[in-house]
CSV table of C-alpha atoms in Angstrom, one decimal:
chain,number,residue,atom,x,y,z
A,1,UNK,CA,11.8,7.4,25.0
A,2,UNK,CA,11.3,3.6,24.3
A,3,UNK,CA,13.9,1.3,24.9
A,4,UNK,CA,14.4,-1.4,22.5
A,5,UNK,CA,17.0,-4.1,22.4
A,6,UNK,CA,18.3,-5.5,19.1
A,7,UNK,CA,16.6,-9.5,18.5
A,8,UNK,CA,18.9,-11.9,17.7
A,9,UNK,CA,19.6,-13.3,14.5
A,10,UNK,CA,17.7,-16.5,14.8
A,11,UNK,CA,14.6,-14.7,16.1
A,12,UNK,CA,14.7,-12.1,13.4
A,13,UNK,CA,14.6,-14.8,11.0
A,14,UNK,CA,12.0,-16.4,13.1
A,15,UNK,CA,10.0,-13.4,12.9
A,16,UNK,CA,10.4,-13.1,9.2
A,17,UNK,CA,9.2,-16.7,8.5
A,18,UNK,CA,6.4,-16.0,10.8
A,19,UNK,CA,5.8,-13.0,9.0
A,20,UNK,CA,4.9,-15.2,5.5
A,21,UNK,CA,1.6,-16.7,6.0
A,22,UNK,CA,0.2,-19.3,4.5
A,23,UNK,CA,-1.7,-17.1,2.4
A,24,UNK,CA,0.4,-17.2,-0.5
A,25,UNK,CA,0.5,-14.9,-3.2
A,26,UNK,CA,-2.0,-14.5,-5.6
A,27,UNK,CA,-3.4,-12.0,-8.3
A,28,UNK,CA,-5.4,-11.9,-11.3
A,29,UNK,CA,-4.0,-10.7,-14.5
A,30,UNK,CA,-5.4,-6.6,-15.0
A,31,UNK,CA,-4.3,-3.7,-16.8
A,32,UNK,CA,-2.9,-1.8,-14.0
A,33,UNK,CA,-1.9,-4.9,-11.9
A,34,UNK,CA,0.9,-6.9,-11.2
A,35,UNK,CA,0.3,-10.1,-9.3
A,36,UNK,CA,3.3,-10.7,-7.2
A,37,UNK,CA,4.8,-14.1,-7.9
A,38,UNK,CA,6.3,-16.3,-5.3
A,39,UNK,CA,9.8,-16.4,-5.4
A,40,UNK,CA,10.0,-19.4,-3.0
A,41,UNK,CA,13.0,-18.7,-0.6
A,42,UNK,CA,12.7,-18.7,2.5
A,43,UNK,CA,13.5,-15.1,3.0
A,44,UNK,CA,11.0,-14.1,0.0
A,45,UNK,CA,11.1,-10.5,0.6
A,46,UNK,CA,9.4,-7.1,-1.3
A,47,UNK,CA,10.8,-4.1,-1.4
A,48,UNK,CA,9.5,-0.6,-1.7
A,49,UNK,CA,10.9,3.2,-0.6
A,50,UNK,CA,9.5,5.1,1.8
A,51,UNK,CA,10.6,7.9,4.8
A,52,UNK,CA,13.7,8.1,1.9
A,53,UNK,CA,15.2,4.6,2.5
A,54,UNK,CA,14.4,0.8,1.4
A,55,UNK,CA,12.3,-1.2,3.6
A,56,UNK,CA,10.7,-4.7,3.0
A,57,UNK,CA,8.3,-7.2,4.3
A,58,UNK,CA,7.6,-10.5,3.7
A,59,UNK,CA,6.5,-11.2,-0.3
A,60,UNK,CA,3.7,-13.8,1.0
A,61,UNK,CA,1.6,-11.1,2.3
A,62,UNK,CA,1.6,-9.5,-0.9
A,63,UNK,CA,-1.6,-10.0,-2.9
A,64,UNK,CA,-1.4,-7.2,-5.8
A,65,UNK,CA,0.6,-4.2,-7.0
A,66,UNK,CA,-1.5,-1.9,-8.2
A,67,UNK,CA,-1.8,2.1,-9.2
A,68,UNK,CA,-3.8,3.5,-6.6
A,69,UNK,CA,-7.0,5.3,-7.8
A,70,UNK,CA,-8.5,8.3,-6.2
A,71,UNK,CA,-8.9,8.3,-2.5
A,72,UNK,CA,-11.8,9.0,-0.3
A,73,UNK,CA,-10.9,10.5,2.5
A,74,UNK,CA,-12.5,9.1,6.0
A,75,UNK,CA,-14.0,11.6,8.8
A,76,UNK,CA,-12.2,11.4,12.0
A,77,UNK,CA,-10.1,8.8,10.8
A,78,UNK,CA,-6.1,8.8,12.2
A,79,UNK,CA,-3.7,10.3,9.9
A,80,UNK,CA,-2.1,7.1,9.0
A,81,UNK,CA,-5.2,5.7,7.5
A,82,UNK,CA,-5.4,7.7,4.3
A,83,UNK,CA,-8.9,6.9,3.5
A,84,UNK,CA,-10.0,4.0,0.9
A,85,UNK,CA,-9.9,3.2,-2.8
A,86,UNK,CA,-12.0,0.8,-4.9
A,87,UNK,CA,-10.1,-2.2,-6.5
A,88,UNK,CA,-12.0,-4.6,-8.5
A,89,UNK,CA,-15.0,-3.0,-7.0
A,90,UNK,CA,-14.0,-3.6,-3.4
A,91,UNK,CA,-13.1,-1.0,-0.8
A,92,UNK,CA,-10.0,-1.2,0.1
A,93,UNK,CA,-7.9,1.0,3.0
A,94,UNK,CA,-5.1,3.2,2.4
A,95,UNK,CA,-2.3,3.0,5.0
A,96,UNK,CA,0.5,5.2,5.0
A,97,UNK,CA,3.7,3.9,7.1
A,98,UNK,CA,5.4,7.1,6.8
A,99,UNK,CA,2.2,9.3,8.8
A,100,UNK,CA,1.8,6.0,11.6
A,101,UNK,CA,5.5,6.7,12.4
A,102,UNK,CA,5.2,10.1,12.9
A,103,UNK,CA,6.9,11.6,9.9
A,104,UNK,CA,5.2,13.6,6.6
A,105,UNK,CA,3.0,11.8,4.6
A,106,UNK,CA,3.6,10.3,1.6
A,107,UNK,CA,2.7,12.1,-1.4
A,108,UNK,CA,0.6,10.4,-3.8
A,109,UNK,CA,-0.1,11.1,-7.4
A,110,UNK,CA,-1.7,9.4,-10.3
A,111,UNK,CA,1.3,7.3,-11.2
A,112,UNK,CA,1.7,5.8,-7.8
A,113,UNK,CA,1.4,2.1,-6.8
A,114,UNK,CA,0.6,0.4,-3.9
A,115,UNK,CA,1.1,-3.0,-2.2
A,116,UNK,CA,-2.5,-4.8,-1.5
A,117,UNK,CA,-1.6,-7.0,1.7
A,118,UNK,CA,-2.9,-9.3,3.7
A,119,UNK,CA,-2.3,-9.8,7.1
A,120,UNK,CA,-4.6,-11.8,9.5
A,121,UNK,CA,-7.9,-10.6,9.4
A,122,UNK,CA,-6.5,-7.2,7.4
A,123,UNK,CA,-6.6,-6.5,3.9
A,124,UNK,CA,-5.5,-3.0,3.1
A,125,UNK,CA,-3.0,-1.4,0.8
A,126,UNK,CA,0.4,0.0,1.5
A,127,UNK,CA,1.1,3.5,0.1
A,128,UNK,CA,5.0,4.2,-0.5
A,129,UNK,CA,6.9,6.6,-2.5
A,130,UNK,CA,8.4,3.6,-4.5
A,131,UNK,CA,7.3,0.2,-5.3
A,132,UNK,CA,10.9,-2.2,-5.7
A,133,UNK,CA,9.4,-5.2,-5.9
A,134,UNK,CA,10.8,-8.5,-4.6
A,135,UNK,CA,14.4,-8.3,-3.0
A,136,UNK,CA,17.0,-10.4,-2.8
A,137,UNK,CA,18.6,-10.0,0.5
A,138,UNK,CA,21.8,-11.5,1.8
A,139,UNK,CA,23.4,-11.6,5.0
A,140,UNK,CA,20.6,-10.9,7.4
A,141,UNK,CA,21.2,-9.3,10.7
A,142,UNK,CA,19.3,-8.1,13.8
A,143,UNK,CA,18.3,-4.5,13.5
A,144,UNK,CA,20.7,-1.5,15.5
A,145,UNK,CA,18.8,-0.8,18.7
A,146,UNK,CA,17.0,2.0,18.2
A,147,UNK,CA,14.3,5.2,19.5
A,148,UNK,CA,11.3,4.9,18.3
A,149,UNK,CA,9.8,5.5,14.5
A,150,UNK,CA,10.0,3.1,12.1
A,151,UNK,CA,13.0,1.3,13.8
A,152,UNK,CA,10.4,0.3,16.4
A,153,UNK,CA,9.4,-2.3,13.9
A,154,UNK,CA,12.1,-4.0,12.0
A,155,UNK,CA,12.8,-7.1,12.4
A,156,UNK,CA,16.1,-7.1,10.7
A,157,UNK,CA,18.6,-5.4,7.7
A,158,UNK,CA,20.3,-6.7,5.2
A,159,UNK,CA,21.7,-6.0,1.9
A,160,UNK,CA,21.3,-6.5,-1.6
A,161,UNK,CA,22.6,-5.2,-5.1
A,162,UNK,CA,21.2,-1.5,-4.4
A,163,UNK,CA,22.6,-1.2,-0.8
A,164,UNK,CA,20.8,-2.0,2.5
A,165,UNK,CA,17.6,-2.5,2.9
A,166,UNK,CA,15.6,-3.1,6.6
A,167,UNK,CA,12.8,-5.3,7.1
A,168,UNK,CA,9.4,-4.7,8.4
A,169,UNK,CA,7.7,-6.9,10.9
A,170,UNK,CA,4.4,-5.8,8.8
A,171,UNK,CA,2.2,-7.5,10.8
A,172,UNK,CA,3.1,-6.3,13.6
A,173,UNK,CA,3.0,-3.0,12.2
A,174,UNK,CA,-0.4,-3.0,11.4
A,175,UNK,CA,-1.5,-4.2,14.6
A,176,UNK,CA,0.0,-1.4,16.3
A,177,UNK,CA,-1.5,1.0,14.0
A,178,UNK,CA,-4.6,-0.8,15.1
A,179,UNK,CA,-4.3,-0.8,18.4
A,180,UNK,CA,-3.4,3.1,18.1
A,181,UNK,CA,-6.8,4.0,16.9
A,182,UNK,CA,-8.6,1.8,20.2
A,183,UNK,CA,-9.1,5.5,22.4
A,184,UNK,CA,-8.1,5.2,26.0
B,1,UNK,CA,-24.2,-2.1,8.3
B,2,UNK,CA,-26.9,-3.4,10.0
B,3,UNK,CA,-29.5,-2.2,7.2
B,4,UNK,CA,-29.1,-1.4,3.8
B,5,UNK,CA,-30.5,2.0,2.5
B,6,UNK,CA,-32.0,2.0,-0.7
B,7,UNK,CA,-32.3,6.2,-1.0
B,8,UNK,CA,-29.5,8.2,-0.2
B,9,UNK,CA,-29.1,12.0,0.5
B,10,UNK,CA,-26.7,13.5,-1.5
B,11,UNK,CA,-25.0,16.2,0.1
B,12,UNK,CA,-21.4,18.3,0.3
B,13,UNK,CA,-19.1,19.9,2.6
B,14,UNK,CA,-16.8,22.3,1.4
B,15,UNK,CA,-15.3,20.1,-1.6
B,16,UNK,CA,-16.5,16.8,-0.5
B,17,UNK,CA,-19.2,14.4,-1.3
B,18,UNK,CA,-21.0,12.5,1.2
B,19,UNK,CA,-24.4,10.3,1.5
B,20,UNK,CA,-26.7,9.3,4.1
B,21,UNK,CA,-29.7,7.2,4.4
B,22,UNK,CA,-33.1,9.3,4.1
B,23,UNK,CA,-34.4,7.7,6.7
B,24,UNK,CA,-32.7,9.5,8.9
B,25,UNK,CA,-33.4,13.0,7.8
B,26,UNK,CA,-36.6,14.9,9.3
B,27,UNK,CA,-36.4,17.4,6.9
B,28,UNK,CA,-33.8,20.0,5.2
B,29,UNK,CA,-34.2,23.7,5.5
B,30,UNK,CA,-32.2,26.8,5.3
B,31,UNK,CA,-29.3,27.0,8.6
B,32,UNK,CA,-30.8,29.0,12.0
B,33,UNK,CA,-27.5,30.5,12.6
B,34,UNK,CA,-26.8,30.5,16.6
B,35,UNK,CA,-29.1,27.3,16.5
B,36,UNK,CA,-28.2,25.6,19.5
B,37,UNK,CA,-29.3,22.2,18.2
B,38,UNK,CA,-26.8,23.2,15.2
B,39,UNK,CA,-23.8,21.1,14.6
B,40,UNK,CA,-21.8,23.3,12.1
B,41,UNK,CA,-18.5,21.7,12.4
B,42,UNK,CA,-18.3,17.7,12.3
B,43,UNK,CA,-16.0,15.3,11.2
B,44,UNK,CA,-17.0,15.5,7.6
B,45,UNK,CA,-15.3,19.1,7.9
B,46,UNK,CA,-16.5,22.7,7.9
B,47,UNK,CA,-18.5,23.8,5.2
B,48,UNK,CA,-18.0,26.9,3.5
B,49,UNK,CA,-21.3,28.4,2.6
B,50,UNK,CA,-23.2,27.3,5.1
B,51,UNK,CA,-26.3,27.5,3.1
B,52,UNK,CA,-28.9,24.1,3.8
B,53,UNK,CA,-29.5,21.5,7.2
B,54,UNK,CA,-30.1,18.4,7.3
B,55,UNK,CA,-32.6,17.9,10.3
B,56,UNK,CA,-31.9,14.6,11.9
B,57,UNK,CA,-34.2,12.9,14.8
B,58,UNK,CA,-31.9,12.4,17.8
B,59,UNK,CA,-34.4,10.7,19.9
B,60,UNK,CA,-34.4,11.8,23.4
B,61,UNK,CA,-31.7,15.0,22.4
B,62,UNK,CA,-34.7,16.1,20.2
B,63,UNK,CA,-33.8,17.5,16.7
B,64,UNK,CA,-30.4,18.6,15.4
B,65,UNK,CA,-29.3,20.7,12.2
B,66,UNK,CA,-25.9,19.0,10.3
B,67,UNK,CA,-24.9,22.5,8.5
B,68,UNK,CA,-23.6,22.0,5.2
B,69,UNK,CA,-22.8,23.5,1.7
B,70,UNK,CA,-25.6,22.2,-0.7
B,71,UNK,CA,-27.7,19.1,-1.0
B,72,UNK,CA,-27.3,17.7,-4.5
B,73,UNK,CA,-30.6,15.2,-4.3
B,74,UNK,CA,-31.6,11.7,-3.4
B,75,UNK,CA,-30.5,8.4,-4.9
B,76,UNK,CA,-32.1,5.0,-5.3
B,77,UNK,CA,-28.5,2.8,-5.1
B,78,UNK,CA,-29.2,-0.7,-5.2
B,79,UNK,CA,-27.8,-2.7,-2.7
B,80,UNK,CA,-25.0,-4.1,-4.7
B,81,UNK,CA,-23.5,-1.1,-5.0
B,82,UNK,CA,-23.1,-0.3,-1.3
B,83,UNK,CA,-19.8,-1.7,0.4
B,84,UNK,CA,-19.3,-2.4,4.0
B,85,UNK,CA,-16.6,-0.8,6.0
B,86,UNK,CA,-13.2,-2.4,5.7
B,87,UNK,CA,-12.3,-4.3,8.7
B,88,UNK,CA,-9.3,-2.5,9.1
B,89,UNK,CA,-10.8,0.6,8.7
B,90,UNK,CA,-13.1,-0.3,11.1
B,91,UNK,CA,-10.6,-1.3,13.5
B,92,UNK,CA,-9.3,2.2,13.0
B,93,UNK,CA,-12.8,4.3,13.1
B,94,UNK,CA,-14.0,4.5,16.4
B,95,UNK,CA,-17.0,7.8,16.1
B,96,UNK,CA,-19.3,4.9,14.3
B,97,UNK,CA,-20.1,8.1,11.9
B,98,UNK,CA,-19.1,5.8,8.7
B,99,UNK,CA,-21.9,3.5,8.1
B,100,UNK,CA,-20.0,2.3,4.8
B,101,UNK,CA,-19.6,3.2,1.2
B,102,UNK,CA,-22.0,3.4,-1.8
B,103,UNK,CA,-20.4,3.8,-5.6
B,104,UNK,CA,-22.0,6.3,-6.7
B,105,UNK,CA,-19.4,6.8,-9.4
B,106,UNK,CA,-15.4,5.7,-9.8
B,107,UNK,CA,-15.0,6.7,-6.6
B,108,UNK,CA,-16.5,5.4,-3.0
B,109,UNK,CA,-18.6,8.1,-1.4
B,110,UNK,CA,-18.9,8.2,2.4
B,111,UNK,CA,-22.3,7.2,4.2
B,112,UNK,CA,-22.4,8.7,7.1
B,113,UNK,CA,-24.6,7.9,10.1
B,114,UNK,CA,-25.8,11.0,10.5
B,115,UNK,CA,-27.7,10.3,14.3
B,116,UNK,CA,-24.2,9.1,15.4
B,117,UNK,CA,-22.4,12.0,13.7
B,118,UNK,CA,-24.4,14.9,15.0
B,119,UNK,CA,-25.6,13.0,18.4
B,120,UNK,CA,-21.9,12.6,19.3
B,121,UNK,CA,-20.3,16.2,18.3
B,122,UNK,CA,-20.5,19.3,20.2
B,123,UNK,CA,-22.7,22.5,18.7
């Protein structure tokens, strides 16, 4: 089992600042879309609902909400890439946290949405049970040391109006799932 | 995608639609069954019926038979309507068997590199 030690609070928000690229946030106005707006603080988070809790990840690196059309499936692709879907005529991959971390898939229907992202290099969508939106968190803390999973990528918890909420070093999250595809 | 194909082979396994470039079929026939040259399961999945090949040139490995469920007919799809593979898709597809995407409809259908999908999977 990996061993993981809990960051300290000043490097978790480290890590979340880091995590908000200069990217900003952007997004034409469409019928099925909902351009993110930037809410400016320095914790700027989005929220959405997957494995049955709340996670977020930095707001900046959201692009678009938007339903997710059909999905073509890819051949010999791993199970956490769920294939594509066109958006404004671009091809755009699915990734499903819930299959990279080793647990069931999420299931997708014609009412769900997905988070268009932008990391680096990457643009790809984000498939989740839920979409919350952007989060208010308060009182930020290091993550609880933890196996592996999803835990394996937070980069702190916190809490708002609904309850707790963890938050996802995306980037470094897709990079893995990256780097899990190279074979050895 | 190093060259854009202009016709496309239409073709399905079991339930799914996929395209290649013609210029990489020999010919299609009826399946040999026992073929040795025969690759009846691939990556695009195993097809049901079994009833048409799609003869590709390997080169030096000589010819080989992709068995699959029914050829629907060729395409002319202008090259706007072809889309590269996503980098992180890319990043993420290692066989080379996805050459990219044409829009043949709503939906983005599969081109497949049929040399590099039958070349690299066992009969």
């Amino acid at each position: 089992m990996r061993t993981w030690a809990p960051c300290p609070l000043d490097a978790a928000r480290a890590i979340l600042r880091g995590m908000e690229s200069s990217e900003g946030v952007a997004g034409a106005p469409g019928v099925v879309s909902e351009p993110v707006r930037d809410g400016g603080a320095d914790t700027c988070l989005f929220g959405l609902r997957i494995l049955g809790g709340r996670y977020a990840f930095a707001a900046s690196l959201v692009t678009e909400v938007v339903r997710l059309g059909p999905i073509t499936r890819l051949p010999a692709a791993p199970s956490f890439l769920r294939g594509v879907f066109t958006h404004r005529g671009e091809v755009v991959p699915v990734l499903d946290i819930a299959s990279l971390v080793g647990k069931a898939p999420v299931v997708t229907g014609p009412s769900t949405r997905t988070a268009i992202v932008r990391s680096g290099p990457w643009h790809l969508a984000i498939v989740a049970d839920a979409v919350d939106g952007l989060v208010d968190i308060v009182n930020l803390e290091p993550p609880l040391a933890d196996g592996g999973g999803i835990s394996a990528f937070l980069a702190a918890v916190g809490r708002d109006s609904l309850g707790s909420i963890a938050v996802i070093d995306l980037p470094r999250l897709i990079e893995a799932a990256r780097k899990r595809s190279v074979p050895a | 995608m190093n060259e854009a194909p202009s016709e496309l082979l239409i073709f399905r396994v079991d339930c799914r639609i996929y395209c290649a470039a013609v210029s990489d079929v020999r010919r299609i026939g009826p399946t040999r069954s026992g073929g040795e040259a025969t690759v009846a399961c691939s990556p695009l999945g195993q097809p049901c019926t079994r009833r048409r090949g799609i003869v590709v040139d390997c080169g030096d490995a000589g010819e080989r038979t992709l068995v699959v469920d029914e050829v629907l007919g060729v395409r002319r799809v202008p090259a706007a309507d072809l889309r590269p593979v996503p980098a992180f898709a890319a990043a993420c597809l290692h066989a080379g068997t996805v050459a990219g995407f044409a829009m043949l409809g709503d939906e983005p259908t599969v081109l497949v590199d049929l040399r590099a999908l039958v070349g690299g999977t066992d009969t």
